[in-house]
Amino acid sequence: MKKTTVCRLCSACCPVSVEVVDGRLVSARRQSPLPEERQRVCPKLSAAAAITHAPERLRRPLLREGGRRDGAWREADWDEALAVVAEGFRSFGDRYGASSVGWLRGMAADWGAPWDYVNRFMNVYGSPNTIGNGSVCHVAREMAHQYTYGAMTMPQVAESRCMLIWGKNDLNTNPPAADAILEARRRGAVLIVVDPVRTALAEEADLWLQVKPGHDGPLAMAMIHEIIQQGLYDEAFVRDWTLGFEELRQAAAAFPAEQVAARVWLNPEDIRRAARIYATGSPASLIDGNGLDMQQHVFDDTRAVCMLRALTGNLDRPGGDLLPQPLPAANMQLRERLPADARPITEAYPLFNGFHHNWGLHAQSCIPDAILDGTPYPLRMLVVQAGNPAVTMADSRRVRRALAQLEFLVVIDPFATRTSEFAHVLLPACGCFEKTQLNRASLRHNRVMLQDQVLPPVGESRPDWWIVFELARRLGMERDFPWESVEQAIDDQLQPSGITVADLRAHPGGISFGDTRFYKYREQGFATLSQKVELFSPRLAAAGFPGIPCEAGWKQDPVSFAEQRDGYPLIGISGPRDNRFTHSQFHRIADLVQEGEQPEVRIHPREAGRLAVTDGERVKIVTPRGEVRMRVHIWDGVAEGCLLLDWGWGETDPEANLNDLTDDERRNPVTATPSSRSFYCQLLKEPPAAAATITA
Ligand SMILES: Nc1nc2c(c(=O)[nH]1)N[C@H]1C(S)=C(S)[C@@H](COP(=O)(O)OP(=O)(O)OC[C@H]3O[C@@H](n4cnc5c(=O)[nH]c(N)nc54)[C@H](O)[C@@H]3O)O[C@H]1N2
Ligand SMILES: Nc1nc2c(c(=O)[nH]1)N[C@H]1C(S)=C(S)[C@@H](COP(=O)(O)OP(=O)(O)OC[C@H]3O[C@@H](n4cnc5c(=O)[nH]c(N)nc54)[C@H](O)[C@@H]3O)O[C@H]1N2
Ligand code: SF4
Ligand SMILES: [Mo]
């Protein structure tokens, strides 16, 4: 039988058709408006059956013998496992207060309604410590959009004459977006790419700016300066709809292309050309991505990038960048139920905690601080859902120390992971095809599509929503979790829109809530305090942060370990995402890895010559935090002075856990973001004998 649903094997949320025979997924294909020969295949989706029915899938809840972390695992039924977890919530709450319990959320299983259920559960329980990983993912960037013009924009490439792609690699990370970019290219749209790596999109570009890692802010400021100085900005829009143009003009004057160029590894003419092409190419879309995230200056760098959209009048216009029209939906989180004096462990980041009515908390690094240092107070019990922090969080050796110190750790995941090694309870979650849920994308962008269950649960695994609802019942929260099915909960959430699950099932391709409208700000202003685009932010200035991005001129080098760069002279770049894997996931799936495949470090030929390393050689990469071992791949798509390291192998190859190298000490003061994308490091040759003994 063929069915339509949304794939959640990564965060791209692609609409897909899947074929199911006798309760098993047989094949899956992305739905695409393009003719078949132009559709690109997603290897993860092609391997969906192997992933879903993998022998390693957890099929029953697991508990430790004697409740000790060093006890052997034993299988349990759900009743017993949930009773143990509920007892944890009760006893830690009684002994230390509800805030001693935290819930950490990874990126899988979506940020949509399922995330709202967890927030609701924890708020009613009384702990403010429900924390996502948005400080390293896009939420820090989202906050920069929000502070500049009220919401995160969506590029409208179908009608763009020019596309400026800034630190995003949709070919590997978001196939529907990549299709749209390549189609726009086919009809002649100009393409500029800002990326330290020669990605396939950079190869395709009319102009590729191979920026120094982590130095996007000064580049954006130099482009702003050029646009203002040459009078290439949209005067009417700037006059009517922006606040702080004069302050921005003055601050940007400290960033002339001639001075900035060498420091960001570019030449001045390319910076000026990029500014000119973008500013005169309207309508132009600006596609910003995760290359800006995981950088210590993510917030200011992204604000500067966002300002380019406003100066050129490309906001909320066809072919530019759309301000979203969120679907009217109920806020399910019951935040008002938290005790008034509840202090989250992320209290040092109040602006980030509160910038959005629905995002919740995302200063992920505060979790190890609370466990290890008791800062601002100790966290004793943690639930980790849909995440693998032992591999994916910055300075993961410290994170593993923290996990080992927890008095009680519950992990909810379809697979055992490096993180679950530290767990006392391991609850088997359903994969994405085995459950029904709403995706956050549906709540944000006025096209709602149901991720509909197409398969029965594998083994006794259960959907995340079911686990949360059942726990709630066991803790006496029946009144707040009255739903007998997820369909009822979704209907309640979508009630303000009038759309129901039944409607969505009748329209598996999705339902739009009204037409897309442009220039909405002309009627309602922007969703900032001044209702204008805030080039200067009075809110930030009042809180003691720069009102204009980079206003202090050149700040300290944002690349981690800059103080120790004498001993660690190369810049490591946490590599682009491979379209076969999602972070730490799927490296065990035989269809996706080649026999004997090892993670690689890519090095420019001249740098390899200086380091005297050869293609295929296994080497050690070291930072002040730790070391990894990878195989050399000589490639001229990365600049001299940089090492491009494969990302995500730490789950299957503990010697290649990239976050063993990264730093979590220096963080962005607004968003708690560390520079785990770029860090100073050194490369050491391995003695041949030692190298021969190391296997993946
Ligand atoms: N150095 C470095 N660090 C990074 C990054 C990087 O590029 N470089 N990327 C960062 C970014 S942007 C992100 S978002 C994070 C990602 O960090 P994580 O969210 O920790 O990443 P994953 O490895 O995808 O872990 C997801 C886990 O969820 C499980 N899972 C899958 N589906 C479900 C489900 O439906 N329910 C449940 N309960 N579990 C499920 C998977 O088996 C897996 O164990 O990593 C960040 N860390
Ligand atoms: N296949 C696959 N798809 C995924 C994921 C996955 O793990 N695998 N993860 C999902 C998640 S959680 C996320 S957040 C998205 C992220 O998706 P994207 O936003 O596309 O992020 P990346 O591919 O990590 O990085 C984008 C580009 O930034 C570049 N970059 C690195 N450092 C810098 C820098 O200092 N400046 C600039 N300008 N660019 C830089 C990288 O070389 C890369 O080409 O992908 C999602 N989709
Ligand atoms: S890119 Fe592939 S894995 Fe990610 S959601 Fe789309 S089809 Fe699924
Ligand atoms: Mo992410």
GROMACS .gro file of N, CA and C in nm, residues 122-241:
model
  360
  122MET      N    1   0.667   1.926   3.174
  122MET     CA    2   0.765   1.976   3.271
  122MET      C    3   0.712   2.100   3.344
  123ASN      N    4   0.639   2.185   3.274
  123ASN     CA    5   0.583   2.303   3.341
  123ASN      C    6   0.483   2.262   3.450
  124VAL      N    7   0.400   2.163   3.419
  124VAL     CA    8   0.304   2.119   3.520
  124VAL      C    9   0.378   2.048   3.634
  125TYR      N   10   0.482   1.974   3.598
  125TYR     CA   11   0.562   1.907   3.703
  125TYR      C   12   0.631   2.011   3.793
  126GLY      N   13   0.668   2.126   3.733
  126GLY     CA   14   0.724   2.234   3.814
  126GLY      C   15   0.870   2.265   3.788
  127SER      N   16   0.928   2.201   3.683
  127SER     CA   17   1.068   2.232   3.651
  127SER      C   18   1.076   2.317   3.526
  128PRO      N   19   1.153   2.428   3.533
  128PRO     CA   20   1.170   2.512   3.414
  128PRO      C   21   1.275   2.457   3.318
  129ASN      N   22   1.338   2.343   3.353
  129ASN     CA   23   1.458   2.301   3.280
  129ASN      C   24   1.431   2.205   3.165
  130THR      N   25   1.349   2.249   3.071
  130THR     CA   26   1.327   2.175   2.947
  130THR      C   27   1.411   2.246   2.842
  131ILE      N   28   1.514   2.180   2.791
  131ILE     CA   29   1.616   2.254   2.717
  131ILE      C   30   1.645   2.187   2.583
  132GLY      N   31   1.640   2.265   2.478
  132GLY     CA   32   1.671   2.214   2.344
  132GLY      C   33   1.814   2.250   2.305
  133ASN      N   34   1.853   2.211   2.182
  133ASN     CA   35   1.992   2.235   2.142
  133ASN      C   36   2.006   2.355   2.047
  134GLY      N   37   1.909   2.447   2.057
  134GLY     CA   38   1.908   2.560   1.965
  134GLY      C   39   2.024   2.657   1.978
  135SER      N   40   2.102   2.648   2.087
  135SER     CA   41   2.217   2.739   2.095
  135SER      C   42   2.321   2.703   1.990
  136VAL      N   43   2.324   2.577   1.944
  136VAL     CA   44   2.416   2.540   1.836
  136VAL      C   45   2.344   2.518   1.704
  137CYS      N   46   2.216   2.493   1.709
  137CYS     CA   47   2.141   2.479   1.583
  137CYS      C   48   2.089   2.618   1.545
  138HIS      N   49   1.973   2.626   1.481
  138HIS     CA   50   1.936   2.754   1.419
  138HIS      C   51   1.868   2.853   1.513
  139VAL      N   52   1.844   2.818   1.639
  139VAL     CA   53   1.762   2.908   1.721
  139VAL      C   54   1.838   3.038   1.754
  140ALA      N   55   1.969   3.028   1.771
  140ALA     CA   56   2.048   3.150   1.796
  140ALA      C   57   2.039   3.242   1.674
  141ARG      N   58   2.044   3.179   1.555
  141ARG     CA   59   2.031   3.257   1.431
  141ARG      C   60   1.890   3.314   1.420
  142GLU      N   61   1.794   3.231   1.459
  142GLU     CA   62   1.654   3.276   1.454
  142GLU      C   63   1.635   3.400   1.541
  143MET      N   64   1.700   3.400   1.657
  143MET     CA   65   1.684   3.515   1.746
  143MET      C   66   1.738   3.642   1.679
  144ALA      N   67   1.845   3.628   1.600
  144ALA     CA   68   1.900   3.745   1.531
  144ALA      C   69   1.798   3.799   1.430
  145HIS      N   70   1.733   3.710   1.356
  145HIS     CA   71   1.627   3.754   1.264
  145HIS      C   72   1.517   3.826   1.344
  146GLN      N   73   1.478   3.759   1.453
  146GLN     CA   74   1.366   3.811   1.533
  146GLN      C   75   1.396   3.951   1.586
  147TYR      N   76   1.517   3.970   1.636
  147TYR     CA   77   1.552   4.101   1.691
  147TYR      C   78   1.565   4.206   1.581
  148THR      N   79   1.592   4.164   1.458
  148THR     CA   80   1.610   4.263   1.351
  148THR      C   81   1.476   4.302   1.289
  149TYR      N   82   1.394   4.201   1.251
  149TYR     CA   83   1.266   4.237   1.188
  149TYR      C   84   1.149   4.150   1.232
  150GLY      N   85   1.163   4.080   1.346
  150GLY     CA   86   1.046   4.020   1.409
  150GLY      C   87   1.022   3.873   1.384
  151ALA      N   88   1.086   3.814   1.283
  151ALA     CA   89   1.066   3.671   1.257
  151ALA      C   90   1.172   3.623   1.160
  152MET      N   91   1.193   3.491   1.158
  152MET     CA   92   1.292   3.435   1.066
  152MET      C   93   1.231   3.427   0.925
  153THR      N   94   1.303   3.482   0.828
  153THR     CA   95   1.248   3.488   0.692
  153THR      C   96   1.267   3.356   0.617
  154MET      N   97   1.193   3.345   0.508
  154MET     CA   98   1.204   3.227   0.420
  154MET      C   99   1.234   3.275   0.278
  155PRO      N  100   1.344   3.227   0.222
  155PRO     CA  101   1.380   3.273   0.087
  155PRO      C  102   1.277   3.230  -0.017
  156GLN      N  103   1.248   3.321  -0.109
  156GLN     CA  104   1.148   3.295  -0.215
  156GLN      C  105   1.220   3.281  -0.348
  157VAL      N  106   1.303   3.178  -0.358
  157VAL     CA  107   1.395   3.172  -0.472
  157VAL      C  108   1.325   3.156  -0.606
  158ALA      N  109   1.201   3.106  -0.605
  158ALA     CA  110   1.135   3.081  -0.734
  158ALA      C  111   1.132   3.206  -0.821
  159GLU      N  112   1.125   3.324  -0.756
  159GLU     CA  113   1.120   3.446  -0.835
  159GLU      C  114   1.242   3.535  -0.815
  160SER      N  115   1.348   3.480  -0.759
  160SER     CA  116   1.467   3.564  -0.734
  160SER      C  117   1.546   3.583  -0.863
  161ARG      N  118   1.603   3.704  -0.877
  161ARG     CA  119   1.701   3.725  -0.985
  161ARG      C  120   1.841   3.695  -0.936
  162CYS      N  121   1.854   3.701  -0.802
  162CYS     CA  122   1.986   3.678  -0.743
  162CYS      C  123   1.967   3.599  -0.613
  163MET      N  124   2.058   3.506  -0.586
  163MET     CA  125   2.053   3.430  -0.460
  163MET      C  126   2.189   3.444  -0.392
  164LEU      N  127   2.184   3.483  -0.266
  164LEU     CA  128   2.308   3.491  -0.188
  164LEU      C  129   2.299   3.383  -0.080
  165ILE      N  130   2.381   3.280  -0.093
  165ILE     CA  131   2.374   3.167   0.001
  165ILE      C  132   2.488   3.182   0.100
  166TRP      N  133   2.452   3.193   0.227
  166TRP     CA  134   2.551   3.226   0.329
  166TRP      C  135   2.561   3.112   0.430
  167GLY      N  136   2.662   3.026   0.414
  167GLY     CA  137   2.683   2.918   0.512
  167GLY      C  138   2.570   2.816   0.512
  168LYS      N  139   2.524   2.780   0.394
  168LYS     CA  140   2.419   2.677   0.387
  168LYS      C  141   2.449   2.587   0.270
  169ASN      N  142   2.421   2.460   0.288
  169ASN     CA  143   2.455   2.363   0.183
  169ASN      C  144   2.336   2.273   0.155
  170ASP      N  145   2.232   2.333   0.099
  170ASP     CA  146   2.106   2.261   0.082
  170ASP      C  147   2.117   2.135  -0.003
  171LEU      N  148   2.218   2.126  -0.088
  171LEU     CA  149   2.230   2.004  -0.168
  171LEU      C  150   2.244   1.883  -0.078
  172ASN      N  151   2.310   1.900   0.037
  172ASN     CA  152   2.326   1.787   0.128
  172ASN      C  153   2.226   1.787   0.243
  173THR      N  154   2.164   1.902   0.269
  173THR     CA  155   2.086   1.910   0.393
  173THR      C  156   1.938   1.932   0.372
  174ASN      N  157   1.897   1.977   0.256
  174ASN     CA  158   1.755   2.007   0.237
  174ASN      C  159   1.718   1.998   0.088
  175PRO      N  160   1.688   1.877   0.041
  175PRO     CA  161   1.666   1.858  -0.103
  175PRO      C  162   1.555   1.945  -0.163
  176PRO      N  163   1.441   1.967  -0.096
  176PRO     CA  164   1.343   2.053  -0.160
  176PRO      C  165   1.397   2.195  -0.183
  177ALA      N  166   1.472   2.246  -0.086
  177ALA     CA  167   1.530   2.380  -0.101
  177ALA      C  168   1.636   2.378  -0.213
  178ALA      N  169   1.713   2.269  -0.220
  178ALA     CA  170   1.815   2.259  -0.324
  178ALA      C  171   1.750   2.255  -0.462
  179ASP      N  172   1.640   2.181  -0.474
  179ASP     CA  173   1.569   2.176  -0.603
  179ASP      C  174   1.533   2.318  -0.646
  180ALA      N  175   1.479   2.395  -0.551
  180ALA     CA  176   1.433   2.530  -0.585
  180ALA      C  177   1.551   2.617  -0.629
  181ILE      N  178   1.665   2.604  -0.562
  181ILE     CA  179   1.783   2.684  -0.597
  181ILE      C  180   1.831   2.648  -0.738
  182LEU      N  181   1.838   2.518  -0.764
  182LEU     CA  182   1.889   2.476  -0.895
  182LEU      C  183   1.792   2.513  -1.008
  183GLU      N  184   1.663   2.510  -0.977
  183GLU     CA  185   1.565   2.553  -1.079
  183GLU      C  186   1.581   2.703  -1.107
  184ALA      N  187   1.602   2.780  -1.000
  184ALA     CA  188   1.621   2.925  -1.020
  184ALA      C  189   1.747   2.950  -1.104
  185ARG      N  190   1.846   2.872  -1.080
  185ARG     CA  191   1.971   2.880  -1.157
  185ARG      C  192   1.945   2.853  -1.305
  186ARG      N  193   1.864   2.749  -1.326
  186ARG     CA  194   1.832   2.709  -1.464
  186ARG      C  195   1.764   2.824  -1.540
  187ARG      N  196   1.685   2.903  -1.466
  187ARG     CA  197   1.623   3.015  -1.536
  187ARG      C  198   1.708   3.141  -1.531
  188GLY      N  199   1.830   3.128  -1.483
  188GLY     CA  200   1.925   3.238  -1.500
  188GLY      C  201   1.953   3.323  -1.377
  189ALA      N  202   1.902   3.285  -1.260
  189ALA     CA  203   1.931   3.366  -1.140
  189ALA      C  204   2.081   3.360  -1.109
  190VAL      N  205   2.132   3.475  -1.065
  190VAL     CA  206   2.274   3.484  -1.029
  190VAL      C  207   2.295   3.418  -0.893
  191LEU      N  208   2.409   3.354  -0.873
  191LEU     CA  209   2.434   3.284  -0.746
  191LEU      C  210   2.566   3.329  -0.684
  192ILE      N  211   2.557   3.373  -0.558
  192ILE     CA  212   2.677   3.406  -0.479
  192ILE      C  213   2.679   3.311  -0.359
  193VAL      N  214   2.793   3.254  -0.328
  193VAL     CA  215   2.802   3.163  -0.214
  193VAL      C  216   2.913   3.211  -0.120
  194VAL      N  217   2.880   3.219   0.009
  194VAL     CA  218   2.980   3.252   0.111
  194VAL      C  219   3.004   3.126   0.193
  195ASP      N  220   3.119   3.067   0.177
  195ASP     CA  221   3.146   2.938   0.243
  195ASP      C  222   3.297   2.913   0.241
  196PRO      N  223   3.357   2.875   0.353
  196PRO     CA  224   3.500   2.847   0.351
  196PRO      C  225   3.535   2.720   0.273
  197VAL      N  226   3.431   2.648   0.232
  197VAL     CA  227   3.453   2.520   0.165
  197VAL      C  228   3.395   2.525   0.025
  198ARG      N  229   3.463   2.466  -0.072
  198ARG     CA  230   3.410   2.463  -0.208
  198ARG      C  231   3.306   2.351  -0.219
  199THR      N  232   3.187   2.380  -0.176
  199THR     CA  233   3.077   2.284  -0.187
  199THR      C  234   3.033   2.279  -0.332
  200ALA      N  235   2.942   2.185  -0.362
  200ALA     CA  236   2.891   2.177  -0.499
  200ALA      C  237   2.820   2.307  -0.537
  201LEU      N  238   2.756   2.372  -0.439
  201LEU     CA  239   2.690   2.500  -0.469
  201LEU      C  240   2.793   2.609  -0.495
  202ALA      N  241   2.902   2.605  -0.421
  202ALA     CA  242   3.009   2.703  -0.443
  202ALA      C  243   3.067   2.684  -0.584
  203GLU      N  244   3.080   2.560  -0.626
  203GLU     CA  245   3.133   2.530  -0.759
  203GLU      C  246   3.041   2.586  -0.868
  204GLU      N  247   2.913   2.582  -0.837
  204GLU     CA  248   2.811   2.626  -0.932
  204GLU      C  249   2.799   2.779  -0.936
  205ALA      N  250   2.855   2.847  -0.836
  205ALA     CA  251   2.826   2.990  -0.816
  205ALA      C  252   2.895   3.080  -0.918
  206ASP      N  253   2.836   3.198  -0.942
  206ASP     CA  254   2.903   3.302  -1.021
  206ASP      C  255   3.014   3.365  -0.940
  207LEU      N  256   2.993   3.372  -0.810
  207LEU     CA  257   3.096   3.430  -0.723
  207LEU      C  258   3.097   3.351  -0.592
  208TRP      N  259   3.214   3.300  -0.559
  208TRP     CA  260   3.227   3.223  -0.434
  208TRP      C  261   3.323   3.298  -0.342
  209LEU      N  262   3.276   3.335  -0.226
  209LEU     CA  263   3.363   3.402  -0.128
  209LEU      C  264   3.409   3.297  -0.027
  210GLN      N  265   3.535   3.260  -0.037
  210GLN     CA  266   3.587   3.156   0.053
  210GLN      C  267   3.635   3.223   0.182
  211VAL      N  268   3.537   3.257   0.264
  211VAL     CA  269   3.563   3.338   0.384
  211VAL      C  270   3.643   3.259   0.488
  212LYS      N  271   3.718   3.330   0.566
  212LYS     CA  272   3.788   3.266   0.678
  212LYS      C  273   3.684   3.215   0.778
  213PRO      N  274   3.698   3.092   0.826
  213PRO     CA  275   3.597   3.036   0.917
  213PRO      C  276   3.568   3.131   1.034
  214GLY      N  277   3.439   3.147   1.063
  214GLY     CA  278   3.398   3.226   1.179
  214GLY      C  279   3.405   3.375   1.160
  215HIS      N  280   3.442   3.423   1.040
  215HIS     CA  281   3.462   3.567   1.019
  215HIS      C  282   3.353   3.628   0.930
  216ASP      N  283   3.232   3.579   0.943
  216ASP     CA  284   3.123   3.627   0.858
  216ASP      C  285   3.078   3.768   0.896
  217GLY      N  286   3.085   3.802   1.024
  217GLY     CA  287   3.037   3.933   1.069
  217GLY      C  288   3.111   4.047   1.000
  218PRO      N  289   3.244   4.049   1.007
  218PRO     CA  290   3.318   4.157   0.940
  218PRO      C  291   3.291   4.160   0.789
  219LEU      N  292   3.275   4.044   0.728
  219LEU     CA  293   3.244   4.042   0.585
  219LEU      C  294   3.109   4.109   0.558
  220ALA      N  295   3.010   4.072   0.639
  220ALA     CA  296   2.876   4.132   0.620
  220ALA      C  297   2.883   4.283   0.642
  221MET      N  298   2.959   4.325   0.744
  221MET     CA  299   2.971   4.469   0.770
  221MET      C  300   3.040   4.540   0.654
  222ALA      N  301   3.139   4.475   0.594
  222ALA     CA  302   3.207   4.536   0.479
  222ALA      C  303   3.109   4.549   0.362
  223MET      N  304   3.023   4.450   0.344
  223MET     CA  305   2.924   4.459   0.236
  223MET      C  306   2.823   4.571   0.266
  224ILE      N  307   2.784   4.582   0.393
  224ILE     CA  308   2.692   4.690   0.432
  224ILE      C  309   2.755   4.826   0.401
  225HIS      N  310   2.884   4.838   0.438
  225HIS     CA  311   2.955   4.964   0.413
  225HIS      C  312   2.954   4.997   0.264
  226GLU      N  313   2.987   4.898   0.183
  226GLU     CA  314   2.993   4.919   0.038
  226GLU      C  315   2.856   4.963  -0.017
  227ILE      N  316   2.751   4.894   0.030
  227ILE     CA  317   2.616   4.925  -0.019
  227ILE      C  318   2.575   5.066   0.020
  228ILE      N  319   2.608   5.105   0.142
  228ILE     CA  320   2.571   5.240   0.187
  228ILE      C  321   2.655   5.345   0.113
  229GLN      N  322   2.785   5.320   0.111
  229GLN     CA  323   2.874   5.420   0.053
  229GLN      C  324   2.846   5.443  -0.096
  230GLN      N  325   2.813   5.337  -0.165
  230GLN     CA  326   2.786   5.350  -0.309
  230GLN      C  327   2.641   5.390  -0.337
  231GLY      N  328   2.564   5.412  -0.232
  231GLY     CA  329   2.424   5.452  -0.251
  231GLY      C  330   2.339   5.343  -0.315
  232LEU      N  331   2.372   5.217  -0.288
  232LEU     CA  332   2.300   5.107  -0.352
  232LEU      C  333   2.183   5.058  -0.269
  233TYR      N  334   2.153   5.127  -0.160
  233TYR     CA  335   2.045   5.079  -0.073
  233TYR      C  336   1.911   5.136  -0.117
  234ASP      N  337   1.804   5.076  -0.066
  234ASP     CA  338   1.668   5.116  -0.101
  234ASP      C  339   1.629   5.233  -0.011
  235GLU      N  340   1.645   5.350  -0.063
  235GLU     CA  341   1.630   5.471   0.021
  235GLU      C  342   1.492   5.482   0.086
  236ALA      N  343   1.389   5.455   0.008
  236ALA     CA  344   1.253   5.472   0.061
  236ALA      C  345   1.228   5.372   0.174
  237PHE      N  346   1.270   5.248   0.153
  237PHE     CA  347   1.247   5.148   0.257
  237PHE      C  348   1.326   5.185   0.383
  238VAL      N  349   1.450   5.225   0.364
  238VAL     CA  350   1.534   5.259   0.480
  238VAL      C  351   1.472   5.377   0.555
  239ARG      N  352   1.424   5.476   0.481
  239ARG     CA  353   1.365   5.595   0.545
  239ARG      C  354   1.238   5.559   0.623
  240ASP      N  355   1.151   5.482   0.560
  240ASP     CA  356   1.020   5.457   0.620
  240ASP      C  357   1.018   5.343   0.721
  241TRP      N  358   1.111   5.249   0.706
  241TRP     CA  359   1.091   5.125   0.781
  241TRP      C  360   1.209   5.081   0.865
   0.00000   0.00000   0.00000
